[in-house]
Amino acid sequence: MGKKHRFSKPERRALMIIVDDAGSFIPAMNHSPWDGVTVADFVMPFFLFIVGVALALAYKRVPDKLDATKKAVLRALKLFCLGLVLQGGFFHGVRSLTFGVDLQEIRLMGILQRIAIAYLLTALCEIWLKGDEDVDYGYDLLKRYRYQLFVGAIVGITYMSLLYGTYVRDWEYQTSGPGSIEKSFFVKCGVRGDTSPGCNAVGMIDRRILGIQHLYGRPVYARSKQCSIDSPQNGPLPPDAPSWCQAPFDPEGLLSSVMAIVTCLIGLQYGHVIVHFQHAGPSLRHGLPWTAHEQAIIHPKLHLSHRWRRRAPLLRNLHAGRHLRVSAADRRHGMDGDARADDIRPDRLQHLAHIHPRLLLEGAPKQPSEVHRNWTMR
């Protein structure tokens, strides 16, 4: 199998630029009108996922929870306000005769607002909702961060309940046609659990709470086959177009932003794996148990001891104050070049999978008997 390709930072930036600017003439790079997904639809979830990973690294140690909370709230407010400025209607074309923003029609939600909401809730979970249990195995991660997982489950269940359990009534809206003539449209729904563009619970909640005048005026479903002759591009309305084709709809609305929190929480849990197992052996970092060959690298008789006793030995002499010389390869794993053995916690050495395969006492080839005494159970 070939080497797995990973997008570098320039490639990710290029993808975002292509999604924003080239989607009009490259359908695969444009957002899906409604059903299905395209490459562009993965950019936002991946970004939210990385936000969660970054929070796990940023809040690895929180000496003052109140101070960290204040800073997180301030960052979220700044990001939310920046989103209002960029996507609320403050910027106009050069030939536009209307300068300024009508607060009665300002768009309240947007991309940066969604990121701010997901960031804030995820940061609060990381600051306040994590236990003090030691993490040695994958199951310990579940115990330490069980409250965060519970919050994610509650948020996901709430979203699914509202999406499929909310009754959507009939509704109407007005649009301004050519010559500033307002037209009224009536959308007949009276359904529950519908996911079509006109009668879904996401749009209904945004219309009720935010107000239809504060939603995005160019909905993505305007490029669907039902609403555009030139689908998947914008075009004239078909003769039999549904009444909801010109209705405002915010893709970054309130209910849809709920699942953005879940995506960010998933990235947070992945970040926890990086934080707690960054010094583990190569196979452990990939979620695989050590092989017999990797065990034998430490010491052949240690492997035999494990094989015959059916359990990993307790290496109690490793934390007795001896110095360990660490090679340059181990410094890449974050280990100091003159680390002391008593800095290694004994409870993490009770199982063989948590011993670094390159961690050998200085002079091991010359003094095998001493190595054997220090690396096996007495």
Coordinates of C-alpha atoms in Angstrom, one line a residue:
M1 CA 0.0 0.0 0.0
G2 CA 1.2 3.5 -0.8
K3 CA 1.9 6.1 1.8
K4 CA -1.2 7.8 3.1
H5 CA -1.5 11.3 1.9
R6 CA -2.1 14.1 4.3
F7 CA -3.1 17.6 3.3
S8 CA -0.5 20.2 4.3
K9 CA -1.4 23.7 5.5
P10 CA -1.0 25.3 2.0
E11 CA -3.2 22.5 0.5
R12 CA -5.9 23.1 3.1
R13 CA -5.9 26.9 2.4
A14 CA -6.1 26.2 -1.3
L15 CA -9.1 23.9 -0.7
M16 CA -10.9 26.6 1.3
I17 CA -10.2 29.2 -1.5
I18 CA -11.4 26.8 -4.2
V19 CA -14.6 26.1 -2.2
D20 CA -15.3 29.8 -1.8
D21 CA -14.4 31.1 -5.2
A22 CA -14.4 28.1 -7.7
G23 CA -17.6 26.4 -6.6
S24 CA -19.7 28.3 -9.2
F25 CA -17.9 26.5 -12.1
I26 CA -16.7 23.3 -10.4
P27 CA -19.8 21.5 -9.1
A28 CA -17.7 19.0 -7.1
M29 CA -16.2 21.9 -5.2
N30 CA -19.5 23.6 -4.4
H31 CA -21.8 22.9 -1.5
S32 CA -24.5 20.4 -2.1
P33 CA -27.9 22.1 -2.8
W34 CA -29.6 19.9 -0.2
D35 CA -29.3 16.1 -0.4
G36 CA -25.8 14.5 -0.5
V37 CA -22.4 15.9 0.2
T38 CA -19.5 17.2 -1.8
V39 CA -15.8 18.0 -0.9
A40 CA -16.9 21.5 0.2
D41 CA -19.2 20.0 2.8
F42 CA -16.3 18.5 4.7
V43 CA -14.3 21.7 5.3
M44 CA -16.4 23.0 8.1
P45 CA -16.7 19.8 10.1
F46 CA -13.0 19.2 9.8
F47 CA -12.3 22.7 11.0
L48 CA -14.5 22.2 14.1
F49 CA -12.9 18.8 14.7
I50 CA -9.4 20.5 14.8
V51 CA -10.8 23.2 17.1
G52 CA -11.6 20.4 19.6
V53 CA -8.2 18.8 19.2
A54 CA -6.5 22.2 19.8
L55 CA -8.6 22.8 23.0
A56 CA -7.4 19.4 24.4
L57 CA -3.8 20.6 23.9
A58 CA -4.4 24.1 25.1
Y59 CA -6.2 23.1 28.4
K60 CA -3.9 20.2 29.2
R61 CA -3.2 21.9 32.5
V62 CA -5.6 24.5 33.9
P63 CA -4.2 26.1 37.1
D64 CA -7.1 28.6 37.5
K65 CA -10.4 27.5 36.2
L66 CA -12.2 30.8 36.7
D67 CA -9.5 32.7 34.8
A68 CA -9.5 30.2 32.0
T69 CA -13.3 30.5 31.8
K70 CA -13.2 34.3 31.6
K71 CA -10.6 34.1 28.8
A72 CA -12.7 31.5 26.9
V73 CA -15.9 33.6 27.1
L74 CA -14.0 36.7 26.0
R75 CA -12.5 34.9 23.0
A76 CA -15.9 33.5 22.0
L77 CA -17.5 37.0 22.2
K78 CA -14.8 38.5 20.1
L79 CA -15.2 35.8 17.5
F80 CA -19.0 36.1 17.5
C81 CA -18.9 39.9 17.1
L82 CA -16.3 39.5 14.3
G83 CA -18.8 37.2 12.6
L84 CA -21.6 39.8 12.9
V85 CA -19.3 42.4 11.2
L86 CA -18.2 40.1 8.4
Q87 CA -21.5 38.3 7.7
G88 CA -24.1 40.6 9.2
G89 CA -24.3 43.0 6.3
F90 CA -21.8 45.7 7.2
F91 CA -19.9 45.4 3.9
H92 CA -21.5 46.6 0.7
G93 CA -20.6 46.9 -2.9
V94 CA -19.0 50.1 -4.2
R95 CA -22.0 51.0 -6.2
S96 CA -24.5 50.3 -3.4
L97 CA -26.5 53.3 -2.5
T98 CA -27.2 52.0 1.0
F99 CA -24.3 52.4 3.4
G100 CA -24.8 51.2 7.0
V101 CA -26.7 48.3 8.4
D102 CA -30.4 47.9 9.1
L103 CA -30.5 46.2 12.6
Q104 CA -33.9 44.9 11.8
E105 CA -32.5 42.8 9.0
I106 CA -29.0 42.0 10.1
R107 CA -27.9 38.4 9.8
L108 CA -27.4 37.1 13.3
M109 CA -25.8 33.7 12.7
G110 CA -22.8 32.8 10.4
I111 CA -19.7 30.7 10.2
L112 CA -17.7 32.5 12.8
Q113 CA -20.7 32.6 15.1
R114 CA -21.1 28.9 14.9
I115 CA -17.4 28.4 15.6
A116 CA -17.7 30.7 18.6
I117 CA -20.6 28.7 20.1
A118 CA -18.9 25.3 19.5
Y119 CA -15.6 26.6 20.9
L120 CA -17.2 28.1 24.1
L121 CA -19.2 25.0 25.0
T122 CA -16.3 22.7 24.3
A123 CA -13.9 24.8 26.2
L124 CA -16.2 24.9 29.3
C125 CA -16.5 21.1 29.2
E126 CA -12.7 20.8 29.0
I127 CA -12.2 23.3 31.9
W128 CA -14.8 22.0 34.3
L129 CA -15.9 18.5 33.3
K130 CA -12.9 16.2 33.6
G131 CA -12.0 13.9 36.4
D132 CA -8.7 13.4 38.2
E133 CA -8.3 9.7 37.3
D134 CA -5.0 8.5 35.9
V135 CA -5.0 7.5 32.3
D136 CA -3.2 4.3 31.5
Y137 CA -5.5 2.6 29.0
G138 CA -8.3 3.5 26.6
Y139 CA -10.9 2.6 29.3
D140 CA -9.4 5.2 31.6
L141 CA -10.1 7.9 29.1
L142 CA -13.8 7.0 29.3
K143 CA -13.7 7.3 33.1
R144 CA -11.8 10.5 33.2
Y145 CA -13.9 12.3 30.6
R146 CA -17.2 10.5 31.2
Y147 CA -19.0 13.8 31.9
Q148 CA -17.9 15.3 28.6
L149 CA -19.1 12.2 26.8
F150 CA -22.4 12.5 28.7
V151 CA -22.8 16.1 27.5
G152 CA -22.1 15.1 23.9
A153 CA -24.7 12.3 24.2
I154 CA -27.3 14.7 25.6
V155 CA -26.6 17.3 22.9
G156 CA -26.8 14.7 20.2
I157 CA -30.1 13.3 21.6
T158 CA -31.6 16.7 21.9
Y159 CA -30.8 17.5 18.3
M160 CA -32.3 14.3 17.0
S161 CA -35.4 14.7 19.2
L162 CA -36.0 18.3 18.0
L163 CA -35.3 17.5 14.4
Y164 CA -37.6 14.5 14.1
G165 CA -40.1 15.3 16.9
T166 CA -40.9 19.0 16.3
Y167 CA -44.2 19.7 14.6
V168 CA -43.8 22.2 11.8
R169 CA -46.8 24.3 11.0
D170 CA -47.8 26.1 7.9
W171 CA -46.0 29.4 7.4
E172 CA -45.7 32.3 5.1
Y173 CA -43.1 34.9 4.1
Q174 CA -42.7 38.0 1.9
T175 CA -40.1 38.8 -0.7
S176 CA -39.4 42.0 -2.7
G177 CA -39.6 41.5 -6.4
P178 CA -38.6 43.8 -9.3
G179 CA -39.7 47.3 -8.7
S180 CA -39.8 46.8 -4.9
I181 CA -43.1 44.9 -5.2
E182 CA -43.6 42.6 -2.2
K183 CA -44.9 39.1 -2.8
S184 CA -46.3 36.8 -0.2
F185 CA -45.8 33.1 -0.3
F186 CA -47.6 30.4 1.7
V187 CA -45.7 27.2 2.6
K188 CA -48.0 24.3 3.5
C189 CA -46.4 21.9 6.0
G190 CA -48.3 20.4 8.9
V191 CA -45.8 17.6 9.3
R192 CA -43.4 16.2 11.9
G193 CA -39.9 14.9 11.3
D194 CA -39.7 16.2 7.7
T195 CA -36.2 17.0 6.4
S196 CA -37.2 18.8 3.2
P197 CA -36.0 22.4 2.6
G198 CA -39.4 23.9 3.3
C199 CA -40.8 22.0 6.3
N200 CA -37.8 21.0 8.5
A201 CA -37.5 21.8 12.2
V202 CA -34.2 23.6 11.7
G203 CA -35.7 26.4 9.7
M204 CA -38.8 26.6 11.8
I205 CA -36.8 27.2 15.0
D206 CA -34.6 29.8 13.3
R207 CA -37.7 31.6 12.1
R208 CA -39.4 31.6 15.5
I209 CA -36.3 32.6 17.6
L210 CA -34.2 34.7 15.3
G211 CA -36.9 35.9 13.0
I212 CA -37.1 35.3 9.2
Q213 CA -35.6 38.7 8.5
H214 CA -32.4 37.8 10.2
L215 CA -31.7 34.7 8.2
Y216 CA -29.5 34.2 5.2
G217 CA -31.3 35.5 2.1
R218 CA -29.7 33.3 -0.5
P219 CA -30.4 29.8 0.6
V220 CA -28.4 26.9 -0.8
Y221 CA -31.5 25.0 -1.8
A222 CA -32.1 27.7 -4.5
R223 CA -29.7 25.7 -6.6
S224 CA -31.7 22.5 -6.3
K225 CA -33.6 21.0 -9.3
Q226 CA -36.9 22.0 -7.8
C227 CA -35.8 25.7 -7.6
S228 CA -33.4 26.2 -10.5
I229 CA -33.5 25.3 -14.2
D230 CA -29.7 25.5 -14.3
S231 CA -29.2 23.2 -11.2
P232 CA -26.8 22.7 -9.6
Q233 CA -26.2 26.4 -10.4
N234 CA -28.4 29.3 -9.7
G235 CA -30.9 30.0 -12.4
P236 CA -34.5 31.0 -13.2
L237 CA -37.3 29.3 -11.3
P238 CA -39.1 26.4 -13.0
P239 CA -42.8 27.0 -13.7
D240 CA -43.8 24.5 -11.0
A241 CA -41.3 25.6 -8.4
P242 CA -42.4 25.1 -4.8
S243 CA -43.4 28.1 -2.8
W244 CA -40.4 27.9 -0.4
C245 CA -37.7 28.3 -3.1
Q246 CA -37.2 32.0 -2.3
A247 CA -37.6 31.8 1.5
P248 CA -34.6 32.8 3.6
F249 CA -32.7 29.9 5.3
D250 CA -29.6 30.0 7.4
P251 CA -27.2 27.1 7.0
E252 CA -25.5 28.1 10.3
G253 CA -28.7 28.4 12.3
L254 CA -29.3 27.6 15.9
L255 CA -30.4 24.0 15.8
S256 CA -27.9 23.1 13.1
S257 CA -25.1 24.6 15.3
V258 CA -26.0 22.1 18.0
M259 CA -24.3 19.3 16.1
A260 CA -21.3 21.5 15.6
I261 CA -20.8 21.3 19.3
V262 CA -20.8 17.5 19.0
T263 CA -18.2 17.6 16.2
C264 CA -16.0 19.8 18.4
L265 CA -16.4 17.4 21.3
I266 CA -15.3 14.5 19.2
G267 CA -12.2 16.4 18.2
L268 CA -11.6 17.1 21.9
Q269 CA -11.7 13.4 22.8
Y270 CA -9.2 12.7 20.0
G271 CA -7.0 15.4 21.4
H272 CA -7.1 13.6 24.8
V273 CA -5.6 10.5 23.1
I274 CA -2.8 12.6 21.8
V275 CA -2.2 14.2 25.2
H276 CA -2.2 11.1 27.3
F277 CA -0.4 8.7 24.9
Q278 CA 2.1 10.9 23.2
H279 CA 5.0 9.3 25.1
A280 CA 3.8 5.7 24.5
G281 CA 5.4 3.2 22.2
P282 CA 4.7 3.4 18.4
S283 CA 2.1 0.5 18.5
L284 CA 0.3 2.0 21.5
R285 CA -0.1 5.3 19.7
H286 CA -1.7 3.5 16.8
G287 CA -4.0 1.6 19.2
L288 CA -2.3 -1.7 18.7
P289 CA -0.8 -4.0 21.4
W290 CA 2.9 -4.6 21.4
T291 CA 4.2 -7.6 19.5
A292 CA 6.5 -10.2 21.0
H293 CA 9.4 -8.7 19.1
E294 CA 8.9 -5.2 20.6
Q295 CA 8.7 -6.8 24.1
A296 CA 12.0 -8.6 23.4
I297 CA 13.7 -5.3 22.5
I298 CA 13.7 -4.3 26.1
H299 CA 15.3 -7.5 27.4
P300 CA 15.0 -11.1 26.1
K301 CA 14.6 -12.5 29.6
L302 CA 11.9 -9.9 30.3
H303 CA 9.9 -11.3 27.4
L304 CA 10.4 -14.9 28.8
S305 CA 9.3 -13.8 32.2
H306 CA 6.1 -12.3 30.7
R307 CA 5.6 -15.4 28.6
W308 CA 5.8 -17.9 31.4
R309 CA 4.1 -15.9 34.2
R310 CA 1.3 -14.8 31.9
R311 CA 1.5 -11.3 33.2
A312 CA 3.7 -8.3 32.8
P313 CA 6.3 -7.8 35.7
L314 CA 6.3 -4.9 38.0
L315 CA 9.5 -2.9 37.3
R316 CA 9.9 -1.4 40.7
N317 CA 13.6 -0.6 40.4
L318 CA 13.0 1.9 37.5
H319 CA 11.9 4.5 40.0
A320 CA 14.8 4.0 42.5
G321 CA 16.8 7.2 41.6
R322 CA 18.9 5.8 38.7
H323 CA 19.7 8.0 35.7
L324 CA 18.5 6.9 32.3
R325 CA 20.3 8.0 29.2
V326 CA 17.8 8.7 26.4
S327 CA 18.7 8.5 22.8
A328 CA 18.0 11.2 20.2
A329 CA 15.2 9.1 18.8
D330 CA 13.4 9.3 22.1
R331 CA 13.7 13.1 22.3
R332 CA 11.3 13.2 19.4
H333 CA 8.8 11.6 21.7
G334 CA 9.2 14.4 24.3
M335 CA 11.7 12.6 26.6
D336 CA 14.6 14.6 28.1
G337 CA 18.1 13.6 27.3
D338 CA 19.1 13.2 30.9
A339 CA 15.7 12.0 32.4
R340 CA 15.7 10.5 35.9
A341 CA 14.2 7.2 36.4
D342 CA 12.4 8.3 39.5
D343 CA 10.4 10.7 37.3
I344 CA 8.7 7.6 35.8
R345 CA 5.6 6.7 37.7
P346 CA 5.5 3.1 38.9
D347 CA 1.8 2.7 38.4
R348 CA 2.4 3.3 34.6
L349 CA 5.0 0.5 34.5
Q350 CA 2.8 -2.3 35.8
H351 CA 2.0 -3.3 32.3
L352 CA 4.4 -3.9 29.5
A353 CA 2.5 -1.8 27.0
H354 CA 3.5 1.4 28.7
I355 CA 7.3 0.9 28.6
H356 CA 9.1 2.7 25.8
P357 CA 10.8 0.2 23.6
R358 CA 14.0 2.3 23.4
L359 CA 14.2 2.9 27.1
L360 CA 17.4 1.0 28.0
L361 CA 19.7 1.5 30.9
E362 CA 23.1 2.9 30.0
G363 CA 25.6 0.2 29.4
A364 CA 23.1 -2.6 28.9
P365 CA 25.2 -4.5 26.3
K366 CA 28.2 -4.6 28.7
Q367 CA 26.3 -5.5 31.9
P368 CA 23.5 -7.9 31.1
S369 CA 23.3 -9.2 34.7
E370 CA 22.7 -5.7 36.1
V371 CA 20.1 -5.0 33.5
H372 CA 18.4 -8.3 34.3
R373 CA 18.3 -7.4 38.0
N374 CA 16.7 -4.0 37.3
W375 CA 14.2 -5.1 34.6
T376 CA 12.7 -8.2 36.2
M377 CA 10.6 -8.8 39.2
R378 CA 12.4 -10.0 42.4

